[in-house]
């Protein structure tokens, strides 16, 4: 029989249903409509407008030229893991041994490896929502179920998490509780005392905790957001995921890290080997430079965000139909708009009419519907221009309704 006589079975039907059924990213659905338009102010995505600092780029360049272009340790360069240990000591006053780190392809791959290591098909992961969607989809890829526990939202627009709600969502299938503080998209920051309570809960129930701390420096009340490392011991069932993306404007470098409990290095060495076999060696050299010389850049980023946060939040709060509370942390503000039930359609309308690109709240799960998320990791000048455009749009909308 020749190949021309046979009909190949459908490739689509041959996929794992879990993977075929992954949800498309609704932020990209808006961004794809305006990506190429230079007139649009693009505040939909989770990255700032600053370039990676020159000293980091120079370090990568020098490392390539020095021949750091070969395979290296799957867990990452020992010197990088030592620099990370020193960074945690410096900022959170915690001792985390270099043997508890693995270097990952961004914070995303840290989450992927954590889920691969811990979550079995059919198990459940509790996630406060609205939430950055990638974690829930990663859980689905693993054949497990994300279980959303909604943040509580007060009349003034502020978000809070009730641990009673988390406890009520625990079932015999629950394996892990996921916390992202400071949170994308809500800007909520988990207080240290609540971290202790949650630690006690997961200890009592034998669960795992995954703490995504990628926005830890972006905190507008305290100097820095608390870390679960400060309230847990090296023996707790705790995974921390983090990234070079946000602090040092390195989103495209794809470099991050995970911290795992004491003694699990052989496991995560294997997992890294079979995921990526390490991230590029010369990029790891640049990451060491970011850690050792980049504290000033972080301070500059955070103070710029603080200024733009104030401009955006004061400007938007004054507009008719908008309810918002300035976020405590992260570099996003999530606000609800009176009368909006389809945030995707509304974000597209804003893109077309106001030339401002925002993320639709529905991108962060059903609890985000009716809201929009704006990234204010931008210059104060651009923040003012965005507010001016949004003001024109919302004032015209209110006048039409009147
Ligand atoms: C909450 C959260 N976690 C993790 C990440 C992952 O970032 P990256 O993969 O660029 O390191 C992001 C990126 O937007 C995020 O918002």
Coordinates of N, CA, C and O in Angstrom, one line a residue, residues 167-314:
X167 N -9.3 27.6 53.6 CA -9.5 26.4 54.3 C -10.7 25.7 53.8 O -10.7 24.4 53.7
X168 N -11.8 26.4 53.5 CA -13.0 25.8 53.1 C -12.9 25.1 51.7 O -13.7 24.2 51.4
X169 N -11.9 25.6 50.9 CA -11.7 25.0 49.6 C -10.9 23.8 49.6 O -10.7 23.1 48.6
X170 N -10.3 23.4 50.8 CA -9.4 22.2 50.8 C -10.2 21.0 50.8 O -11.2 20.9 51.5
X171 N -9.8 20.0 50.0 CA -10.5 18.7 49.8 C -9.4 17.6 50.0 O -8.2 18.0 50.0
X172 N -9.8 16.4 50.0 CA -8.8 15.3 50.1 C -7.9 15.3 48.9 O -6.8 14.8 48.9
X173 N -8.3 16.0 47.8 CA -7.4 16.0 46.6 C -6.5 17.2 46.6 O -5.6 17.3 45.7
X174 N -6.6 18.1 47.5 CA -5.8 19.3 47.5 C -4.3 18.9 47.8 O -4.0 18.2 48.7
X175 N -3.4 19.4 46.9 CA -2.0 19.1 47.1 C -1.2 20.4 47.4 O -0.2 20.3 48.1
X176 N -1.7 21.5 47.0 CA -0.8 22.7 47.0 C -1.7 24.0 47.1 O -2.8 24.0 46.6
X177 N -1.2 25.0 47.8 CA -1.8 26.3 47.8 C -0.8 27.3 47.2 O 0.4 27.2 47.5
X178 N -1.3 28.1 46.3 CA -0.4 29.0 45.5 C -0.7 30.4 45.9 O -1.8 30.9 45.9
X179 N 0.4 31.1 46.3 CA 0.2 32.5 46.7 C 1.1 33.3 45.8 O 2.3 32.9 45.5
X180 N 0.6 34.4 45.3 CA 1.4 35.4 44.5 C 1.2 36.7 45.2 O 0.2 37.4 45.0
X181 N 2.2 37.1 46.0 CA 2.2 38.4 46.7 C 3.6 39.0 46.5 O 4.6 38.4 46.8
X182 N 3.6 40.3 46.1 CA 2.5 41.1 45.6 C 1.9 40.5 44.4 O 2.6 39.9 43.6
X183 N 0.6 40.7 44.3 CA -0.2 40.0 43.3 C -0.3 40.7 41.9 O -0.6 41.9 41.9
X184 N -0.2 39.9 40.9 CA -0.6 40.3 39.6 C -1.9 39.5 39.3 O -1.9 38.3 39.4
X185 N -3.0 40.2 39.1 CA -3.2 41.6 38.7 C -3.6 42.5 39.8 O -3.8 43.7 39.6
X186 N -3.9 42.0 41.1 CA -4.7 42.9 42.0 C -3.8 43.9 42.8 O -4.3 44.8 43.3
X187 N -2.5 43.6 42.9 CA -1.6 44.5 43.7 C -1.7 44.2 45.2 O -1.0 44.9 46.0
X188 N -2.5 43.2 45.6 CA -2.6 42.8 47.0 C -1.3 42.3 47.5 O -0.5 41.7 46.8
X189 N -1.0 42.7 48.8 CA 0.3 42.2 49.4 C -0.1 41.4 50.6 O -0.9 41.9 51.5
X190 N 0.4 40.2 50.8 CA 0.0 39.3 51.9 C 0.8 39.8 53.2 O 2.0 39.9 53.1
X191 N 0.1 40.2 54.2 CA 0.9 40.6 55.4 C 1.6 39.4 56.1 O 1.2 38.3 55.9
X192 N 2.7 39.7 56.7 CA 3.5 38.7 57.3 C 2.8 37.8 58.3 O 2.9 36.6 58.3
X193 N 1.8 38.5 59.1 CA 1.1 37.7 60.1 C 0.2 36.6 59.4 O 0.0 35.5 59.8
X194 N -0.3 37.0 58.2 CA -1.2 36.1 57.5 C -0.3 35.0 56.8 O -0.8 33.8 56.7
X195 N 0.9 35.3 56.5 CA 1.8 34.3 56.0 C 2.1 33.2 57.1 O 2.1 32.0 56.8
X196 N 2.2 33.7 58.3 CA 2.4 32.7 59.4 C 1.2 31.8 59.6 O 1.3 30.6 59.8
X197 N 0.0 32.4 59.5 CA -1.2 31.6 59.6 C -1.3 30.6 58.5 O -1.7 29.4 58.7
X198 N -1.0 31.0 57.3 CA -1.1 30.1 56.2 C 0.0 29.0 56.3 O -0.3 27.8 56.0
X199 N 1.1 29.3 56.7 CA 2.2 28.3 57.0 C 1.7 27.3 58.0 O 1.8 26.1 57.8
X200 N 1.0 27.7 59.1 CA 0.5 26.8 60.0 C -0.6 25.9 59.4 O -0.6 24.7 59.7
X201 N -1.4 26.5 58.6 CA -2.5 25.7 57.9 C -1.9 24.6 57.0 O -2.3 23.4 57.1
X202 N -0.9 25.0 56.2 CA -0.3 23.9 55.3 C 0.5 22.9 56.1 O 0.4 21.7 55.7
X203 N 1.1 23.3 57.1 CA 1.8 22.3 58.0 C 0.8 21.3 58.5 O 1.0 20.1 58.5
X204 N -0.3 21.9 59.1 CA -1.3 21.0 59.7 C -1.9 20.0 58.7 O -2.3 18.9 59.1
X205 N -2.1 20.5 57.5 CA -2.8 19.6 56.5 C -1.8 18.8 55.6 O -2.3 18.1 54.7
X206 N -0.5 19.0 55.8 CA 0.5 18.3 55.0 C 0.5 18.8 53.5 O 0.8 18.0 52.7
X207 N 0.1 20.0 53.3 CA 0.1 20.5 51.9 C 1.4 21.2 51.5 O 2.2 21.5 52.4
X208 N 1.5 21.5 50.2 CA 2.7 22.3 49.7 C 2.2 23.7 49.5 O 1.0 24.0 49.2
X209 N 3.2 24.6 49.7 CA 2.9 26.0 49.4 C 3.8 26.4 48.3 O 5.0 26.2 48.4
X210 N 3.3 27.1 47.3 CA 4.2 27.7 46.3 C 4.0 29.2 46.3 O 2.8 29.7 46.3
X211 N 5.1 29.9 46.5 CA 5.0 31.3 46.7 C 5.7 32.0 45.5 O 6.9 31.9 45.4
X212 N 4.9 32.7 44.7 CA 5.5 33.4 43.5 C 5.8 34.8 44.0 O 4.8 35.6 44.2
X213 N 7.1 35.1 44.1 CA 7.4 36.4 44.7 C 8.1 37.4 43.8 O 9.0 38.1 44.1
X214 N 7.7 37.3 42.5 CA 8.4 38.0 41.4 C 8.3 39.6 41.6 O 9.1 40.3 41.0
X215 N 7.3 40.1 42.3 CA 7.1 41.5 42.5 C 7.5 42.0 43.8 O 7.1 43.1 44.3
X216 N 8.3 41.3 44.6 CA 8.6 41.6 46.0 C 9.2 43.0 46.2 O 8.9 43.6 47.2
X217 N 10.0 43.5 45.3 CA 10.5 44.8 45.5 C 9.5 45.9 45.2 O 9.7 47.1 45.6
X218 N 8.5 45.6 44.5 CA 7.5 46.6 44.1 C 6.4 46.7 45.1 O 5.3 46.1 45.0
X219 N 6.7 47.4 46.2 CA 5.8 47.5 47.3 C 5.8 48.9 47.8 O 6.9 49.5 48.0
X220 N 4.6 49.5 47.9 CA 4.6 51.0 48.0 C 4.4 51.5 49.4 O 4.5 52.7 49.7
X221 N 4.0 50.6 50.4 CA 3.9 51.0 51.7 C 5.1 50.7 52.5 O 5.8 51.5 53.0
X222 N 5.5 49.4 52.5 CA 6.8 49.0 53.2 C 7.9 49.1 52.2 O 7.7 49.3 51.0
X223 N 9.1 49.0 52.6 CA 10.3 49.1 51.7 C 10.3 47.9 50.8 O 10.6 48.0 49.6
X224 N 9.8 46.7 51.3 CA 9.9 45.5 50.5 C 8.8 44.6 51.0 O 8.5 44.6 52.2
X225 N 8.2 43.8 50.1 CA 7.2 42.9 50.6 C 7.8 41.7 51.3 O 8.9 41.3 51.0
X226 N 7.1 41.2 52.4 CA 7.6 40.1 53.1 C 7.7 38.8 52.2 O 6.9 38.7 51.2
X227 N 8.6 37.9 52.6 CA 8.7 36.7 51.9 C 8.4 35.5 52.8 O 8.6 35.6 54.0
X228 N 7.8 34.4 52.2 CA 7.6 33.2 53.0 C 8.9 32.7 53.6 O 8.8 31.9 54.6
X229 N 10.0 33.0 53.0 CA 11.3 32.5 53.5 C 11.5 33.0 55.0 O 12.2 32.4 55.7
X230 N 10.9 34.2 55.3 CA 11.1 34.8 56.6 C 10.2 34.0 57.7 O 10.5 34.2 58.9
X231 N 9.2 33.3 57.3 CA 8.4 32.7 58.3 C 8.4 31.1 58.2 O 7.8 30.5 59.0
X232 N 9.2 30.6 57.2 CA 9.3 29.1 57.1 C 10.7 28.7 57.4 O 11.6 29.5 57.4
X233 N 10.8 27.4 57.6 CA 12.1 26.8 57.8 C 12.6 26.1 56.5 O 11.7 25.8 55.7
X234 N 13.8 25.7 56.5 CA 14.3 25.0 55.2 C 13.6 23.6 55.1 O 13.7 23.0 54.0
X235 N 12.9 23.1 56.1 CA 12.2 21.8 56.0 C 10.8 22.0 55.7 O 10.1 21.0 55.5
X236 N 10.2 23.2 55.6 CA 8.8 23.3 55.2 C 8.6 22.9 53.8 O 9.5 23.0 52.9
X237 N 7.4 22.5 53.5 CA 7.0 22.1 52.1 C 6.7 23.4 51.3 O 5.6 23.7 51.0
X238 N 7.8 24.2 51.1 CA 7.7 25.5 50.5 C 8.5 25.6 49.2 O 9.7 25.2 49.2
X239 N 7.9 26.1 48.1 CA 8.7 26.4 46.9 C 8.5 27.9 46.7 O 7.4 28.4 46.7
X240 N 9.6 28.6 46.5 CA 9.6 30.0 46.1 C 9.9 30.1 44.6 O 10.9 29.4 44.2
X241 N 9.2 30.8 43.8 CA 9.5 31.0 42.4 C 9.8 32.5 42.2 O 9.1 33.4 42.8
X242 N 10.8 32.8 41.4 CA 11.2 34.2 41.2 C 11.9 34.4 39.9 O 12.1 33.4 39.1
X243 N 12.2 35.6 39.5 CA 12.7 35.9 38.2 C 13.6 37.1 38.1 O 13.5 38.0 39.0
X244 N 14.4 37.2 37.1 CA 15.2 38.4 36.8 C 14.4 39.4 36.0 O 14.8 40.5 35.8
X245 N 13.3 38.9 35.4 CA 12.5 39.7 34.5 C 12.1 41.1 35.0 O 12.3 42.1 34.2
X246 N 11.6 41.2 36.2 CA 10.9 42.4 36.6 C 11.9 43.4 37.2 O 11.9 44.5 36.9
X247 N 12.7 42.9 38.2 CA 13.6 43.8 39.0 C 14.7 44.4 38.1 O 15.1 45.6 38.4
X248 N 15.2 43.7 37.1 CA 16.3 44.2 36.3 C 15.9 44.4 34.9 O 16.8 44.5 34.0
X249 N 14.6 44.6 34.6 CA 14.2 44.8 33.2 C 14.8 43.8 32.2 O 15.4 44.1 31.2
X250 N 14.6 42.5 32.6 CA 15.2 41.4 31.8 C 14.2 40.4 31.3 O 14.4 39.2 31.2
X251 N 13.0 40.9 30.9 CA 11.9 39.9 30.6 C 12.3 39.0 29.4 O 11.9 37.8 29.4
X252 N 13.1 39.5 28.4 CA 13.4 38.7 27.3 C 14.6 37.8 27.5 O 15.0 37.0 26.6
X253 N 15.3 37.9 28.7 CA 16.5 37.1 28.9 C 16.1 35.7 29.4 O 16.9 34.8 29.3
X254 N 14.9 35.5 29.8 CA 14.3 34.3 30.3 C 15.2 33.6 31.4 O 15.7 32.5 31.2
X255 N 15.4 34.3 32.4 CA 16.2 33.8 33.6 C 15.4 34.0 34.9 O 14.8 35.1 35.1
X256 N 15.3 32.9 35.6 CA 14.6 33.0 36.9 C 15.2 32.0 37.9 O 16.2 31.4 37.6
X257 N 14.5 31.8 39.0 CA 15.1 30.8 40.0 C 13.9 30.3 40.8 O 12.9 30.8 40.9
X258 N 14.3 29.1 41.4 CA 13.4 28.5 42.4 C 14.2 28.2 43.6 O 15.3 27.8 43.5
X259 N 13.5 28.3 44.8 CA 14.1 27.8 46.0 C 13.3 26.6 46.5 O 12.0 26.7 46.6
X260 N 13.9 25.5 46.8 CA 13.2 24.3 47.3 C 13.7 24.0 48.7 O 14.7 24.5 49.1
X261 N 13.0 23.0 49.3 CA 13.4 22.7 50.7 C 14.8 22.0 50.7 O 15.3 21.5 49.7
X262 N 15.4 22.1 51.9 CA 16.8 21.5 52.1 C 16.8 20.0 51.7 O 15.8 19.3 51.9
X263 N 17.8 19.6 51.0 CA 17.9 18.2 50.7 C 17.3 17.8 49.3 O 17.5 16.6 48.9
X264 N 16.6 18.7 48.6 CA 16.0 18.2 47.4 C 16.8 18.6 46.1 O 16.3 18.4 45.0
X265 N 18.0 19.0 46.3 CA 18.8 19.4 45.1 C 18.9 18.3 44.1 O 18.8 18.5 42.9
X266 N 19.1 17.0 44.5 CA 19.3 16.0 43.5 C 18.0 15.9 42.6 O 18.1 15.6 41.4
X267 N 16.8 16.1 43.2 CA 15.6 16.0 42.5 C 15.5 17.1 41.5 O 15.2 16.9 40.3
X268 N 15.8 18.3 41.9 CA 15.6 19.5 41.0 C 16.8 19.5 40.0 O 16.6 20.1 38.9
X269 N 17.9 18.9 40.3 CA 19.0 18.8 39.4 C 18.5 17.9 38.2 O 18.6 18.3 37.0
X270 N 17.8 16.8 38.5 CA 17.3 15.9 37.5 C 16.2 16.6 36.7 O 16.2 16.6 35.4
X271 N 15.3 17.3 37.4 CA 14.2 18.0 36.7 C 14.7 19.0 35.7 O 14.2 19.2 34.6
X272 N 15.7 19.8 36.2 CA 16.2 20.8 35.3 C 16.9 20.2 34.1 O 16.8 20.6 33.0
X273 N 17.7 19.1 34.4 CA 18.4 18.4 33.3 C 17.4 18.0 32.2 O 17.6 18.2 31.0
X274 N 16.2 17.5 32.6 CA 15.3 17.0 31.6 C 14.3 18.0 31.1 O 13.4 17.7 30.3
X275 N 14.3 19.2 31.7 CA 13.5 20.3 31.1 C 14.3 21.1 30.1 O 13.9 21.3 29.0
X276 N 15.4 21.7 30.6 CA 16.2 22.7 29.8 C 17.7 22.4 29.8 O 18.4 23.0 29.0
X277 N 18.2 21.5 30.7 CA 19.6 21.3 30.8 C 20.3 22.6 31.1 O 21.4 22.8 30.6
X278 N 19.7 23.4 31.8 CA 20.2 24.8 32.3 C 19.8 25.8 31.3 O 19.5 25.6 30.1
X279 N 19.9 27.1 31.8 CA 19.6 28.2 30.9 C 21.0 28.6 30.3 O 22.0 28.1 30.8
X280 N 21.0 29.5 29.3 CA 22.3 29.7 28.6 C 23.4 30.2 29.6 O 23.1 31.0 30.5
X281 N 24.6 29.7 29.5 CA 25.6 29.9 30.4 C 26.0 31.4 30.5 O 26.2 31.9 31.6
X282 N 26.1 32.0 29.3 CA 26.6 33.5 29.4 C 25.5 34.4 30.0 O 25.8 35.4 30.6
X283 N 24.2 34.0 29.9 CA 23.2 34.7 30.6 C 23.3 34.6 32.1 O 23.1 35.6 32.8
X284 N 23.7 33.4 32.5 CA 23.9 33.3 34.0 C 25.0 34.2 34.5 O 24.9 34.7 35.6
X285 N 26.0 34.4 33.7 CA 27.1 35.4 34.1 C 26.5 36.8 34.2 O 26.9 37.6 35.1
X286 N 25.6 37.2 33.3 CA 25.0 38.5 33.3 C 24.1 38.6 34.6 O 24.0 39.6 35.2
X287 N 23.5 37.5 34.9 CA 22.6 37.5 36.1 C 23.4 37.7 37.4 O 22.9 38.4 38.3
X288 N 24.6 37.2 37.4 CA 25.5 37.4 38.6 C 25.7 38.9 38.7 O 25.6 39.5 39.8
X289 N 26.0 39.6 37.6 CA 26.2 41.0 37.6 C 25.0 41.8 38.1 O 25.1 42.7 38.9
X290 N 23.8 41.4 37.6 CA 22.6 42.0 38.0 C 22.4 41.9 39.5 O 22.1 42.9 40.2
X291 N 22.7 40.8 40.1 CA 22.5 40.6 41.5 C 23.6 41.4 42.3 O 23.2 42.0 43.3
X292 N 24.8 41.4 41.8 CA 25.8 42.1 42.6 C 25.9 43.6 42.4 O 26.3 44.3 43.3
X293 N 25.4 44.1 41.3 CA 25.5 45.5 41.1 C 24.2 46.2 40.8 O 24.1 47.4 40.5
X294 N 23.1 45.5 40.9 CA 21.8 46.0 40.4 C 20.8 46.6 41.4 O 19.7 46.9 41.1
X295 N 21.3 46.7 42.7 CA 20.3 47.2 43.7 C 19.9 48.6 43.4 O 18.7 49.0 43.6
X296 N 20.8 49.4 42.9 CA 20.5 50.8 42.6 C 19.5 50.9 41.4 O 18.5 51.7 41.5
X297 N 19.6 50.0 40.5 CA 18.7 50.0 39.3 C 17.3 49.6 39.9 O 16.3 50.2 39.5
X298 N 17.2 48.6 40.8 CA 15.9 48.2 41.4 C 15.3 49.5 42.0 O 14.1 49.8 41.8
X299 N 16.1 50.2 42.8 CA 15.5 51.3 43.5 C 15.0 52.4 42.5 O 13.9 52.9 42.7
X300 N 15.7 52.6 41.4 CA 15.3 53.5 40.4 C 13.9 53.1 39.8 O 13.0 53.8 39.6
X301 N 13.9 51.8 39.5 CA 12.6 51.2 38.9 C 11.4 51.4 39.8 O 10.4 51.8 39.4
X302 N 11.7 51.1 41.1 CA 10.5 51.1 42.0 C 10.1 52.5 42.2 O 8.9 52.8 42.3
X303 N 11.0 53.5 42.3 CA 10.6 54.9 42.6 C 9.9 55.4 41.4 O 8.9 56.2 41.5
X304 N 10.3 55.0 40.2 CA 9.7 55.5 39.0 C 8.2 54.9 38.9 O 7.3 55.6 38.6
X305 N 8.1 53.6 39.3 CA 6.8 53.0 39.4 C 5.9 53.7 40.4 O 4.7 53.9 40.1
X306 N 6.5 54.1 41.5 CA 5.7 54.7 42.6 C 5.1 56.1 42.1 O 4.0 56.4 42.3
X307 N 5.9 56.8 41.3 CA 5.5 58.1 40.8 C 4.4 57.9 39.8 O 3.3 58.5 39.8
X308 N 4.6 56.9 38.9 CA 3.6 56.7 37.8 C 2.3 56.1 38.4 O 1.2 56.3 37.9
X309 N 2.5 55.3 39.5 CA 1.3 54.7 40.1 C 0.4 55.8 40.7 O -0.8 55.8 40.5
X310 N 1.0 56.8 41.3 CA 0.2 57.9 41.8 C -0.5 58.7 40.7 O -1.7 59.0 40.9
X311 N 0.2 59.0 39.6 CA -0.4 59.7 38.5 C -1.6 59.0 38.0 O -2.7 59.5 37.8
X312 N -1.4 57.7 37.7 CA -2.4 56.8 37.1 C -3.6 56.7 38.1 O -4.8 56.9 37.7
X313 N -3.3 56.3 39.3 CA -4.4 56.0 40.3 C -5.2 57.3 40.6 O -6.4 57.2 40.6
X314 N -4.5 58.4 40.8 CA -5.3 59.6 41.1 C -6.1 60.0 39.9 O -7.3 60.4 40.0

